[in-house]
mmCIF file of C-alpha atoms and ligand atoms in Angstrom:
data_model
loop_
_atom_site.group_PDB
_atom_site.id
_atom_site.type_symbol
_atom_site.label_atom_id
_atom_site.label_comp_id
_atom_site.label_asym_id
_atom_site.label_seq_id
_atom_site.Cartn_x
_atom_site.Cartn_y
_atom_site.Cartn_z
ATOM 1 C CA MET A 1 18.799 -38.283 -38.110
ATOM 2 C CA THR A 2 19.424 -37.037 -34.483
ATOM 3 C CA GLN A 3 23.228 -38.419 -34.653
ATOM 4 C CA MET A 4 23.334 -36.618 -38.450
ATOM 5 C CA LEU A 5 22.556 -33.451 -36.367
ATOM 6 C CA LEU A 6 24.843 -34.039 -33.604
ATOM 7 C CA SER A 7 27.379 -35.260 -35.633
ATOM 8 C CA THR A 8 27.105 -31.923 -37.522
ATOM 9 C CA ALA A 9 27.404 -29.664 -33.998
ATOM 10 C CA VAL A 10 30.844 -31.345 -33.539
ATOM 11 C CA ALA A 11 31.703 -30.391 -37.054
ATOM 12 C CA CYS A 12 30.301 -26.414 -35.925
ATOM 13 C CA ALA A 13 32.683 -26.910 -32.672
ATOM 14 C CA THR A 14 35.797 -27.744 -34.755
ATOM 15 C CA VAL A 15 35.085 -25.263 -37.202
ATOM 16 C CA ALA A 16 34.804 -22.571 -34.553
ATOM 17 C CA ALA A 17 37.873 -23.441 -33.294
ATOM 18 C CA VAL A 18 39.567 -22.863 -36.581
ATOM 19 C CA ALA A 19 37.912 -19.732 -37.136
ATOM 20 C CA ALA A 20 39.332 -18.595 -34.164
ATOM 21 C CA ALA A 21 42.891 -19.550 -35.190
ATOM 22 C CA VAL A 22 42.137 -17.883 -38.657
ATOM 23 C CA MET A 23 41.155 -14.556 -37.034
ATOM 24 C CA VAL A 24 43.994 -14.588 -34.896
ATOM 25 C CA TRP A 25 46.306 -14.909 -38.085
ATOM 26 C CA GLN A 26 44.591 -12.185 -40.024
ATOM 27 C CA LYS A 27 45.390 -9.986 -36.743
ATOM 28 C CA PHE A 28 49.086 -10.782 -36.877
ATOM 29 C CA HIS A 29 49.069 -10.115 -40.841
ATOM 30 C CA LYS A 30 48.620 -6.504 -40.087
ATOM 31 C CA HIS A 31 51.940 -6.485 -37.980
ATOM 32 C CA SER A 32 54.149 -7.607 -40.498
ATOM 33 C CA HIS A 33 57.492 -7.426 -39.006
ATOM 34 C CA CYS A 34 56.122 -10.253 -37.144
ATOM 35 C CA ASP A 35 57.304 -12.571 -39.511
ATOM 36 C CA GLN A 36 58.584 -15.561 -36.668
ATOM 37 C CA ALA A 37 54.804 -15.304 -35.202
ATOM 38 C CA LEU A 38 53.430 -15.202 -38.545
ATOM 39 C CA VAL A 39 55.292 -18.291 -39.464
ATOM 40 C CA LEU A 40 53.686 -20.130 -36.508
ATOM 41 C CA LEU A 41 50.402 -19.184 -37.030
ATOM 42 C CA TYR A 42 50.278 -19.876 -40.505
ATOM 43 C CA GLU A 43 51.965 -23.477 -39.237
ATOM 44 C CA PHE A 44 49.023 -24.024 -36.921
ATOM 45 C CA ARG A 45 46.738 -22.700 -39.331
ATOM 46 C CA HIS A 46 47.567 -25.535 -41.434
ATOM 47 C CA ALA A 47 47.819 -28.015 -38.634
ATOM 48 C CA CYS A 48 44.011 -27.069 -37.350
ATOM 49 C CA ALA A 49 42.091 -27.667 -41.120
ATOM 50 C CA THR A 50 39.234 -29.297 -41.320
ATOM 51 C CA PRO A 51 38.368 -30.049 -44.764
ATOM 52 C CA LEU A 52 35.158 -31.650 -45.265
ATOM 53 C CA TYR A 53 35.933 -35.230 -45.335
ATOM 54 C CA VAL A 54 37.930 -34.589 -42.351
ATOM 55 C CA LEU A 55 34.609 -33.530 -40.407
ATOM 56 C CA ARG A 56 32.812 -36.838 -42.115
ATOM 57 C CA HIS A 57 35.212 -38.963 -40.799
ATOM 58 C CA ILE A 58 34.717 -37.288 -37.056
ATOM 59 C CA SER A 59 31.020 -37.463 -37.580
ATOM 60 C CA GLU A 60 30.774 -40.818 -37.934
ATOM 61 C CA HIS A 61 33.472 -41.993 -35.002
ATOM 62 C CA VAL A 62 30.982 -39.490 -33.032
ATOM 63 C CA ALA A 63 28.147 -41.865 -34.289
ATOM 64 C CA LEU A 64 30.066 -44.840 -33.696
ATOM 65 C CA GLU A 65 30.579 -43.660 -29.819
ATOM 66 C CA MET A 66 26.828 -43.276 -29.723
ATOM 67 C CA GLN A 67 25.269 -46.482 -30.611
ATOM 68 C CA ALA A 68 27.996 -48.067 -28.542
ATOM 69 C CA GLY A 69 27.705 -46.093 -25.508
ATOM 70 C CA LEU A 70 23.995 -46.826 -25.525
ATOM 71 C CA ASN A 71 24.164 -50.806 -26.173
ATOM 72 C CA GLN A 72 26.295 -51.058 -23.702
ATOM 73 C CA PRO A 73 27.216 -48.857 -20.475
ATOM 74 C CA GLY A 74 30.914 -48.027 -20.237
ATOM 75 C CA GLY A 75 30.961 -49.053 -23.787
ATOM 76 C CA SER A 76 31.974 -46.170 -25.197
ATOM 77 C CA GLN A 77 34.128 -42.962 -24.647
ATOM 78 C CA LEU A 78 30.806 -41.107 -24.319
ATOM 79 C CA MET A 79 28.986 -41.657 -21.494
ATOM 80 C CA MET A 80 25.075 -41.593 -22.822
ATOM 81 C CA LEU A 81 23.530 -40.867 -19.314
ATOM 82 C CA PRO A 82 19.543 -40.854 -19.020
ATOM 83 C CA THR A 83 18.319 -37.888 -17.590
ATOM 84 C CA PHE A 84 15.190 -38.638 -16.256
ATOM 85 C CA ILE A 85 13.583 -35.770 -18.192
ATOM 86 C CA GLU A 86 10.249 -36.963 -19.224
ATOM 87 C CA LYS A 87 8.791 -34.188 -21.259
ATOM 88 C CA LEU A 88 9.980 -30.999 -22.570
ATOM 89 C CA PRO A 89 8.172 -27.411 -22.157
ATOM 90 C CA ASN A 90 6.440 -27.030 -25.624
ATOM 91 C CA GLY A 91 5.400 -23.441 -25.232
ATOM 92 C CA CYS A 92 1.733 -24.183 -23.611
ATOM 93 C CA GLU A 93 2.719 -24.040 -20.298
ATOM 94 C CA LYS A 94 1.143 -21.016 -17.990
ATOM 95 C CA GLY A 95 1.749 -19.521 -14.636
ATOM 96 C CA LEU A 96 4.673 -18.542 -12.458
ATOM 97 C CA PHE A 97 7.972 -20.130 -12.554
ATOM 98 C CA TYR A 98 11.070 -19.386 -10.676
ATOM 99 C CA ALA A 99 14.783 -20.927 -11.645
ATOM 100 C CA LEU A 100 18.220 -21.028 -10.036
ATOM 101 C CA ASP A 101 21.416 -21.476 -11.629
ATOM 102 C CA LEU A 102 24.100 -22.305 -9.292
ATOM 103 C CA SER A 103 27.316 -22.188 -11.999
ATOM 104 C CA GLY A 104 30.606 -20.818 -10.341
ATOM 105 C CA THR A 105 30.860 -18.791 -7.855
ATOM 106 C CA ASN A 106 27.715 -16.302 -8.730
ATOM 107 C CA PHE A 107 24.350 -17.730 -8.726
ATOM 108 C CA ARG A 108 21.284 -16.612 -10.984
ATOM 109 C CA VAL A 109 17.496 -16.453 -9.387
ATOM 110 C CA LEU A 110 14.684 -15.910 -11.961
ATOM 111 C CA ARG A 111 11.328 -15.409 -11.878
ATOM 112 C CA CYS A 112 9.477 -15.992 -14.958
ATOM 113 C CA LEU A 113 5.258 -15.736 -15.924
ATOM 114 C CA LEU A 114 4.497 -17.891 -18.828
ATOM 115 C CA GLY A 115 1.216 -17.256 -20.758
ATOM 116 C CA GLY A 116 1.090 -20.382 -23.109
ATOM 117 C CA PRO A 117 0.994 -21.014 -26.897
ATOM 118 C CA ASN A 118 -0.028 -17.224 -27.545
ATOM 119 C CA ALA A 119 1.222 -14.720 -24.754
ATOM 120 C CA ARG A 120 4.718 -16.861 -23.938
ATOM 121 C CA VAL A 121 7.132 -14.885 -21.653
ATOM 122 C CA ILE A 122 4.834 -12.594 -20.406
ATOM 123 C CA LYS A 123 7.139 -11.024 -17.989
ATOM 124 C CA GLN A 124 10.930 -12.283 -16.451
ATOM 125 C CA GLU A 125 13.115 -10.720 -13.845
ATOM 126 C CA TYR A 126 16.540 -11.890 -12.782
ATOM 127 C CA GLU A 127 19.104 -10.924 -10.090
ATOM 128 C CA VAL A 128 22.841 -12.732 -10.202
ATOM 129 C CA VAL A 129 24.415 -12.906 -6.634
ATOM 130 C CA ALA A 130 27.958 -13.063 -5.980
ATOM 131 C CA ILE A 131 28.833 -15.532 -3.471
ATOM 132 C CA PRO A 132 31.175 -14.044 -0.748
ATOM 133 C CA ARG A 133 34.680 -15.610 -0.645
ATOM 134 C CA ALA A 134 34.202 -16.787 2.956
ATOM 135 C CA LEU A 135 31.313 -18.817 1.908
ATOM 136 C CA LEU A 136 33.288 -20.834 -0.838
ATOM 137 C CA LEU A 137 35.123 -22.337 2.447
ATOM 138 C CA GLY A 138 32.713 -22.577 4.858
ATOM 139 C CA THR A 139 30.236 -25.602 5.170
ATOM 140 C CA SER A 140 27.390 -26.895 2.753
ATOM 141 C CA GLU A 141 24.683 -25.409 5.342
ATOM 142 C CA GLU A 142 26.130 -21.923 5.388
ATOM 143 C CA LEU A 143 26.410 -21.776 1.474
ATOM 144 C CA PHE A 144 22.742 -23.035 1.105
ATOM 145 C CA ASP A 145 21.344 -20.749 3.996
ATOM 146 C CA PHE A 146 23.097 -17.931 2.010
ATOM 147 C CA ILE A 147 21.387 -18.942 -1.464
ATOM 148 C CA ALA A 148 17.827 -19.364 0.404
ATOM 149 C CA GLN A 149 18.139 -16.387 2.064
ATOM 150 C CA ARG A 150 19.148 -14.137 -1.060
ATOM 151 C CA LEU A 151 16.082 -16.556 -2.854
ATOM 152 C CA ILE A 152 13.946 -15.147 -0.557
ATOM 153 C CA SER A 153 14.310 -11.381 -1.006
ATOM 154 C CA PHE A 154 14.248 -11.882 -4.317
ATOM 155 C CA ILE A 155 10.925 -13.542 -3.972
ATOM 156 C CA LYS A 156 9.650 -10.702 -1.583
ATOM 157 C CA LEU A 157 9.982 -8.270 -4.518
ATOM 158 C CA GLU A 158 7.696 -10.232 -7.014
ATOM 159 C CA GLY A 159 5.361 -7.785 -8.235
ATOM 160 C CA PRO A 160 1.206 -8.238 -8.418
ATOM 161 C CA GLU A 161 1.613 -8.243 -12.001
ATOM 162 C CA PHE A 162 3.222 -11.833 -11.731
ATOM 163 C CA GLN A 163 0.414 -12.775 -9.545
ATOM 164 C CA ARG A 164 -1.998 -12.455 -12.419
ATOM 165 C CA GLY A 165 -4.538 -15.294 -12.708
ATOM 166 C CA HIS A 166 -3.271 -16.437 -9.306
ATOM 167 C CA ASN A 167 -5.079 -16.921 -6.052
ATOM 168 C CA TRP A 168 -1.592 -16.751 -4.095
ATOM 169 C CA ASN A 169 -2.805 -16.469 -0.151
ATOM 170 C CA GLY A 170 1.121 -16.498 0.878
ATOM 171 C CA HIS A 171 1.036 -20.139 1.420
ATOM 172 C CA GLN A 172 0.745 -21.181 -2.304
ATOM 173 C CA ILE A 173 3.826 -23.077 -3.161
ATOM 174 C CA ARG A 174 6.082 -21.636 -5.667
ATOM 175 C CA GLU A 175 7.864 -24.115 -7.842
ATOM 176 C CA LEU A 176 11.760 -23.729 -8.781
ATOM 177 C CA GLY A 177 13.783 -25.350 -11.331
ATOM 178 C CA LEU A 178 17.463 -26.086 -10.482
ATOM 179 C CA THR A 179 20.400 -26.054 -12.782
ATOM 180 C CA ILE A 180 24.212 -26.722 -10.776
ATOM 181 C CA SER A 181 27.295 -27.252 -12.761
ATOM 182 C CA PHE A 182 29.187 -29.423 -9.964
ATOM 183 C CA PRO A 183 29.602 -32.592 -11.156
ATOM 184 C CA ILE A 184 26.511 -34.733 -9.504
ATOM 185 C CA CYS A 185 25.214 -37.885 -10.107
ATOM 186 C CA GLN A 186 21.187 -37.678 -10.826
ATOM 187 C CA THR A 187 19.173 -40.762 -9.292
ATOM 188 C CA SER A 188 15.804 -38.986 -10.348
ATOM 189 C CA HIS A 189 14.245 -35.376 -11.573
ATOM 190 C CA ASN A 190 14.956 -34.282 -8.610
ATOM 191 C CA THR A 191 17.840 -35.886 -6.937
ATOM 192 C CA GLY A 192 21.472 -35.340 -7.304
ATOM 193 C CA ILE A 193 24.271 -36.496 -5.642
ATOM 194 C CA LEU A 194 27.260 -33.986 -5.165
ATOM 195 C CA ILE A 195 30.304 -35.702 -6.504
ATOM 196 C CA LYS A 196 32.710 -33.079 -5.680
ATOM 197 C CA TRP A 197 33.090 -29.207 -5.461
ATOM 198 C CA THR A 198 34.446 -27.723 -8.460
ATOM 199 C CA GLU A 199 34.907 -24.002 -9.704
ATOM 200 C CA GLY A 200 36.815 -22.615 -6.934
ATOM 201 C CA PHE A 201 34.635 -24.070 -3.697
ATOM 202 C CA LYS A 202 36.289 -26.144 -1.244
ATOM 203 C CA ILE A 203 33.594 -26.697 1.241
ATOM 204 C CA ALA A 204 34.598 -29.793 3.514
ATOM 205 C CA ASP A 205 30.974 -31.586 3.780
ATOM 206 C CA GLY A 206 28.223 -31.881 1.024
ATOM 207 C CA VAL A 207 29.653 -34.533 -0.941
ATOM 208 C CA GLY A 208 27.719 -37.684 -1.350
ATOM 209 C CA LYS A 209 24.947 -35.676 -0.573
ATOM 210 C CA ASP A 210 21.656 -34.885 -2.378
ATOM 211 C CA VAL A 211 21.835 -30.831 -3.692
ATOM 212 C CA VAL A 212 18.339 -30.890 -4.082
ATOM 213 C CA ALA A 213 17.684 -31.748 -0.267
ATOM 214 C CA MET A 214 20.302 -29.861 0.989
ATOM 215 C CA LEU A 215 18.777 -26.280 -1.031
ATOM 216 C CA GLN A 216 15.086 -27.769 0.022
ATOM 217 C CA SER A 217 16.014 -27.740 3.513
ATOM 218 C CA ALA A 218 18.007 -24.584 4.042
ATOM 219 C CA MET A 219 14.572 -22.911 2.199
ATOM 220 C CA ASP A 220 12.545 -24.359 4.653
ATOM 221 C CA ARG A 221 14.555 -23.135 7.513
ATOM 222 C CA GLN A 222 13.737 -19.608 6.154
ATOM 223 C CA LYS A 223 10.326 -18.364 6.953
ATOM 224 C CA GLY A 224 7.476 -16.510 4.891
ATOM 225 C CA PHE A 225 7.437 -18.467 1.702
ATOM 226 C CA GLN A 226 6.790 -21.894 0.651
ATOM 227 C CA ILE A 227 9.013 -22.844 -2.167
ATOM 228 C CA ARG A 228 9.699 -26.323 -3.855
ATOM 229 C CA VAL A 229 12.785 -27.898 -5.828
ATOM 230 C CA ALA A 230 10.331 -29.252 -8.560
ATOM 231 C CA VAL A 231 13.405 -30.178 -11.076
ATOM 232 C CA LEU A 232 17.330 -30.292 -11.189
ATOM 233 C CA ILE A 233 18.660 -30.099 -14.667
ATOM 234 C CA ASN A 234 21.929 -30.358 -16.273
ATOM 235 C CA ASP A 235 22.797 -26.669 -18.048
ATOM 236 C CA THR A 236 22.944 -28.820 -21.451
ATOM 237 C CA VAL A 237 19.841 -30.381 -21.025
ATOM 238 C CA GLY A 238 18.444 -26.883 -19.445
ATOM 239 C CA THR A 239 19.337 -25.363 -23.567
ATOM 240 C CA MET A 240 17.464 -27.984 -25.255
ATOM 241 C CA ALA A 241 14.468 -27.553 -23.441
ATOM 242 C CA GLY A 242 14.844 -23.837 -23.736
ATOM 243 C CA GLY A 243 15.106 -24.198 -27.248
ATOM 244 C CA HIS A 244 12.416 -26.735 -27.372
ATOM 245 C CA TYR A 245 9.782 -24.201 -25.453
ATOM 246 C CA TRP A 246 9.882 -22.353 -28.578
ATOM 247 C CA ASN A 247 10.243 -24.588 -31.139
ATOM 248 C CA ASP A 248 9.378 -28.079 -30.867
ATOM 249 C CA ASP A 249 11.468 -29.376 -33.431
ATOM 250 C CA VAL A 250 14.644 -28.900 -31.077
ATOM 251 C CA MET A 251 15.843 -32.293 -30.385
ATOM 252 C CA VAL A 252 19.745 -31.372 -29.309
ATOM 253 C CA GLY A 253 21.371 -29.041 -26.732
ATOM 254 C CA VAL A 254 25.004 -28.624 -27.307
ATOM 255 C CA ILE A 255 27.304 -26.140 -24.753
ATOM 256 C CA LEU A 256 30.408 -24.552 -26.258
ATOM 257 C CA GLY A 257 31.643 -22.333 -23.977
ATOM 258 C CA THR A 258 33.828 -22.740 -20.892
ATOM 259 C CA ASN A 259 33.635 -26.691 -21.667
ATOM 260 C CA THR A 260 31.833 -28.161 -24.244
ATOM 261 C CA ASN A 261 28.679 -30.619 -24.134
ATOM 262 C CA ALA A 262 25.672 -32.302 -25.878
ATOM 263 C CA CYS A 263 22.747 -33.828 -24.874
ATOM 264 C CA TYR A 264 19.600 -34.877 -27.465
ATOM 265 C CA VAL A 265 16.286 -36.770 -27.772
ATOM 266 C CA GLU A 266 17.373 -40.293 -28.531
ATOM 267 C CA CYS A 267 14.282 -42.140 -30.409
ATOM 268 C CA ASN A 268 15.633 -45.694 -30.757
ATOM 269 C CA LEU A 269 16.439 -46.243 -27.176
ATOM 270 C CA PRO A 270 17.018 -50.101 -26.413
ATOM 271 C CA GLU A 271 14.043 -50.587 -23.668
ATOM 272 C CA ASP A 272 16.518 -50.697 -20.341
ATOM 273 C CA ILE A 273 19.365 -49.043 -20.097
ATOM 274 C CA GLN A 274 21.948 -48.844 -17.288
ATOM 275 C CA THR A 275 23.267 -46.064 -15.307
ATOM 276 C CA LYS A 276 27.236 -45.752 -15.034
ATOM 277 C CA SER A 277 26.772 -47.351 -11.490
ATOM 278 C CA GLY A 278 25.223 -50.432 -12.914
ATOM 279 C CA LYS A 279 21.622 -49.560 -11.690
ATOM 280 C CA MET A 280 18.928 -50.648 -14.464
ATOM 281 C CA VAL A 281 16.572 -47.624 -15.123
ATOM 282 C CA ASN A 282 13.020 -48.344 -16.875
ATOM 283 C CA ILE A 283 12.502 -45.772 -19.273
ATOM 284 C CA PRO A 284 8.724 -45.626 -19.565
ATOM 285 C CA PHE A 285 7.050 -45.644 -23.049
ATOM 286 C CA TYR A 286 6.023 -41.988 -22.678
ATOM 287 C CA THR A 287 8.810 -40.427 -21.578
ATOM 288 C CA LEU A 288 11.095 -38.704 -24.339
ATOM 289 C CA PRO A 289 14.407 -40.153 -23.399
ATOM 290 C CA VAL A 290 16.834 -37.457 -23.171
ATOM 291 C CA ILE A 291 20.466 -38.687 -23.233
ATOM 292 C CA TYR A 292 22.945 -36.411 -21.676
ATOM 293 C CA MET A 293 26.422 -37.326 -23.542
ATOM 294 C CA GLU A 294 29.396 -36.133 -21.643
ATOM 295 C CA TRP A 295 31.439 -35.444 -25.083
ATOM 296 C CA GLY A 296 34.231 -33.359 -23.705
ATOM 297 C CA ARG A 297 35.624 -36.865 -23.515
ATOM 298 C CA PHE A 298 35.750 -37.627 -26.748
ATOM 299 C CA TRP A 299 38.561 -38.646 -28.338
ATOM 300 C CA SER A 300 39.332 -39.709 -32.418
ATOM 301 C CA SER A 301 42.553 -39.943 -34.529
ATOM 302 C CA HIS A 302 40.758 -37.802 -37.206
ATOM 303 C CA LEU A 303 40.570 -34.851 -34.278
ATOM 304 C CA PRO A 304 43.513 -32.017 -36.007
ATOM 305 C CA ARG A 305 45.476 -32.285 -33.165
ATOM 306 C CA THR A 306 48.868 -30.085 -33.302
ATOM 307 C CA TYR A 307 51.657 -30.058 -31.282
ATOM 308 C CA ILE A 308 49.546 -26.939 -28.911
ATOM 309 C CA ASP A 309 47.010 -29.385 -28.113
ATOM 310 C CA GLU A 310 49.035 -32.532 -27.488
ATOM 311 C CA GLN A 311 51.553 -30.231 -25.395
ATOM 312 C CA LEU A 312 48.737 -28.634 -23.521
ATOM 313 C CA ASP A 313 47.345 -32.287 -22.775
ATOM 314 C CA ASN A 314 51.008 -33.470 -21.539
ATOM 315 C CA GLU A 315 50.997 -30.267 -18.886
ATOM 316 C CA SER A 316 47.271 -31.005 -17.812
ATOM 317 C CA VAL A 317 46.234 -32.591 -14.685
ATOM 318 C CA ASN A 318 44.894 -35.303 -16.833
ATOM 319 C CA PRO A 319 46.613 -36.247 -19.607
ATOM 320 C CA GLY A 320 44.970 -38.028 -22.178
ATOM 321 C CA ASP A 321 41.438 -37.188 -20.802
ATOM 322 C CA ARG A 322 38.224 -34.862 -22.376
ATOM 323 C CA GLY A 323 40.499 -34.358 -25.521
ATOM 324 C CA PHE A 324 37.570 -32.733 -27.394
ATOM 325 C CA GLU A 325 37.284 -30.694 -24.613
ATOM 326 C CA LYS A 326 40.945 -29.271 -24.688
ATOM 327 C CA MET A 327 40.538 -28.884 -28.069
ATOM 328 C CA THR A 328 37.303 -26.797 -28.350
ATOM 329 C CA GLY A 329 36.889 -25.217 -24.384
ATOM 330 C CA ALA A 330 37.428 -21.777 -23.864
ATOM 331 C CA MET A 331 39.067 -22.944 -20.141
ATOM 332 C CA TYR A 332 41.754 -23.881 -22.350
ATOM 333 C CA LEU A 333 42.575 -20.520 -24.001
ATOM 334 C CA ASP A 334 45.046 -19.283 -21.570
ATOM 335 C CA GLN A 335 46.937 -22.533 -21.628
ATOM 336 C CA THR A 336 46.917 -22.590 -25.589
ATOM 337 C CA ASP A 337 48.133 -18.909 -25.434
ATOM 338 C CA ARG A 338 51.047 -20.199 -22.901
ATOM 339 C CA VAL A 339 52.327 -23.139 -25.133
ATOM 340 C CA VAL A 340 52.467 -20.983 -28.401
ATOM 341 C CA ARG A 341 54.534 -18.092 -26.813
ATOM 342 C CA ALA A 342 56.908 -20.741 -25.508
ATOM 343 C CA GLU A 343 57.353 -22.233 -29.004
ATOM 344 C CA ASP A 344 57.563 -18.853 -30.045
ATOM 345 C CA CYS A 345 60.281 -18.123 -27.474
ATOM 346 C CA ALA A 346 61.804 -21.244 -28.466
ATOM 347 C CA GLN A 347 62.371 -20.720 -31.894
ATOM 348 C CA ARG A 348 63.450 -17.158 -31.224
ATOM 349 C CA LEU A 349 66.241 -18.578 -28.779
ATOM 350 C CA ARG A 350 67.112 -20.874 -32.078
ATOM 351 C CA HIS A 351 67.727 -17.381 -33.958
ATOM 352 C CA SER A 352 69.805 -15.857 -31.054
ATOM 353 C CA ASP A 353 66.790 -13.291 -31.021
ATOM 354 C CA HIS A 354 66.207 -12.634 -27.290
ATOM 355 C CA ALA A 355 63.792 -10.042 -27.315
ATOM 356 C CA GLY A 356 60.211 -9.876 -25.318
ATOM 357 C CA CYS A 357 60.186 -13.511 -24.183
ATOM 358 C CA SER A 358 57.515 -13.882 -21.403
ATOM 359 C CA ALA A 359 56.395 -17.391 -21.744
ATOM 360 C CA SER A 360 55.250 -17.640 -18.221
ATOM 361 C CA SER A 361 52.446 -15.061 -18.132
ATOM 362 C CA SER A 362 49.010 -15.988 -18.641
ATOM 363 C CA ILE A 363 45.575 -14.540 -19.882
ATOM 364 C CA HIS A 364 42.292 -14.503 -18.868
ATOM 365 C CA CYS A 365 39.690 -15.791 -21.298
ATOM 366 C CA GLY A 366 38.588 -12.360 -22.771
ATOM 367 C CA TYR A 367 42.015 -11.568 -23.818
ATOM 368 C CA LEU A 368 42.122 -12.520 -27.087
ATOM 369 C CA GLU A 369 39.290 -10.211 -27.383
ATOM 370 C CA GLU A 370 40.754 -6.826 -25.934
ATOM 371 C CA ASN A 371 44.585 -7.270 -26.613
ATOM 372 C CA ARG A 372 45.193 -8.906 -29.688
ATOM 373 C CA ALA A 373 48.032 -7.267 -30.910
ATOM 374 C CA GLY A 374 50.014 -7.688 -27.798
ATOM 375 C CA TRP A 375 49.663 -11.284 -28.114
ATOM 376 C CA LEU A 376 53.046 -13.380 -28.214
ATOM 377 C CA GLY A 377 55.032 -9.775 -27.072
ATOM 378 C CA CYS A 378 54.487 -8.694 -31.004
ATOM 379 C CA ASP A 379 55.067 -4.801 -30.525
ATOM 380 C CA ARG A 380 58.469 -6.126 -29.002
ATOM 381 C CA CYS A 381 59.636 -7.936 -31.841
HETATM 382 C C1 NAG B 1 26.236 -30.759 -16.595
HETATM 383 O O1 NAG B 1 27.044 -30.200 -17.383
HETATM 384 C C2 NAG B 1 28.266 -29.786 -17.411
HETATM 385 C C3 NAG B 1 28.843 -28.864 -18.311
HETATM 386 O O2 NAG B 1 27.775 -28.594 -19.059
HETATM 387 C C4 NAG B 1 29.401 -31.100 -16.548
HETATM 388 O O3 NAG B 1 30.521 -30.127 -16.295
HETATM 389 C C5 NAG B 1 28.317 -31.667 -15.581
HETATM 390 O O4 NAG B 1 29.082 -32.677 -14.965
HETATM 391 C C6 NAG B 1 26.855 -31.980 -15.827
HETATM 392 N N1 NAG B 1 26.325 -32.526 -14.836
HETATM 393 C C7 NAG B 1 25.968 -33.828 -14.630
HETATM 394 C C8 NAG B 1 25.097 -34.103 -13.696
HETATM 395 O O5 NAG B 1 25.958 -34.287 -15.382
HETATM 396 C C1 NAG B 2 53.831 -35.479 -24.936
HETATM 397 O O1 NAG B 2 53.898 -36.818 -23.997
HETATM 398 C C2 NAG B 2 54.138 -37.537 -24.819
HETATM 399 C C3 NAG B 2 54.479 -38.915 -24.364
HETATM 400 O O2 NAG B 2 55.325 -38.701 -22.947
HETATM 401 C C4 NAG B 2 55.495 -37.380 -25.926
HETATM 402 O O3 NAG B 2 55.795 -38.718 -26.787
HETATM 403 C C5 NAG B 2 54.878 -36.452 -26.871
HETATM 404 O O4 NAG B 2 56.693 -36.023 -27.377
HETATM 405 C C6 NAG B 2 54.964 -34.659 -25.737
HETATM 406 N N1 NAG B 2 54.562 -34.055 -26.774
HETATM 407 C C7 NAG B 2 54.730 -32.708 -26.585
HETATM 408 C C8 NAG B 2 54.272 -31.566 -27.458
HETATM 409 O O5 NAG B 2 55.765 -32.397 -25.200
#
């Protein structure tokens, strides 16, 4: 059942990509002088097509890979990792909770007062903090000290309405949930070993250390408030937990953003499943086994791969890897745009029309929204 839902999600991701192509095509239609570009986009749309039978083939392939990954660690393109999450929120939670989301060069701190099944989210406040450039190149201690400082300043602004029903005496420990988008190897619900710094961070140390411990000791160095990192979760699992809070039928979390990822609750789990490192993990019978799929790595010959996807992959730093992500992630829009421009130029050169060729310029992710008409140098055709 869950696999069916997930398969539907794969189909949706694919359809989203196709819909984007169609939208661009429709915009172009207005510029009828851009025949060349139109033909190119028409071909692109055709190559991207995902009729129902294609979606079914893709779904079946995903389901097969999921089963293979569950049966045998490393036996599939999908990682199928256990997440150590034992239960998901269901709306009965009460009290004050803090969260820290460290993804990219900003982080977000949030406080939330939960009032149980009837009141639900009584009040929440958050703050987005930009990490100063210098800290991206510093030490892990400097980075976590900065985060801890800003977190404590945020806690100091906690209004009395958040303290309802609590007898805060200044010594009570506040609990924090942590989400980190760097690759980490999670070993329990509140330990995660940093595999590498990504997203613009070039910090010399910290790799191989536990991110929760690093944050916890930075916060312990700050005086005044006691705060404890209660749980570390992936943004994908966080998304599912957030959905489950409102509706306990929610069993799947899917991220469709800069990259793509999915997790779900597996009801037919073999008794022992192994982590990638080969260590046995016993999932106690009472736990909800949340499986983190890492499906950006998925690849199937049924996916509608165009020459653009192929060239983008050839020119990437990891050819042959993360095929599904490269076809759906917003992170690759820039390169997709460049490859299409280059092809447009090549075709124009073939027709001895040198006008307005610039294959080297790049876009940021919002570009397609902001400047569709300028795409492919259309104004200059
Ligand atoms: C969490 O998910 C993000 C993307 O959604 C991924 O880049 C990252 O590697 C994941 N972290 C872990 C611990 O698997
Ligand atoms: C990508 O690389 C493969 C193998 O090197 C090559 O056969 C193929 O033509 C390339 N495709 C594109 C579109 O550049």
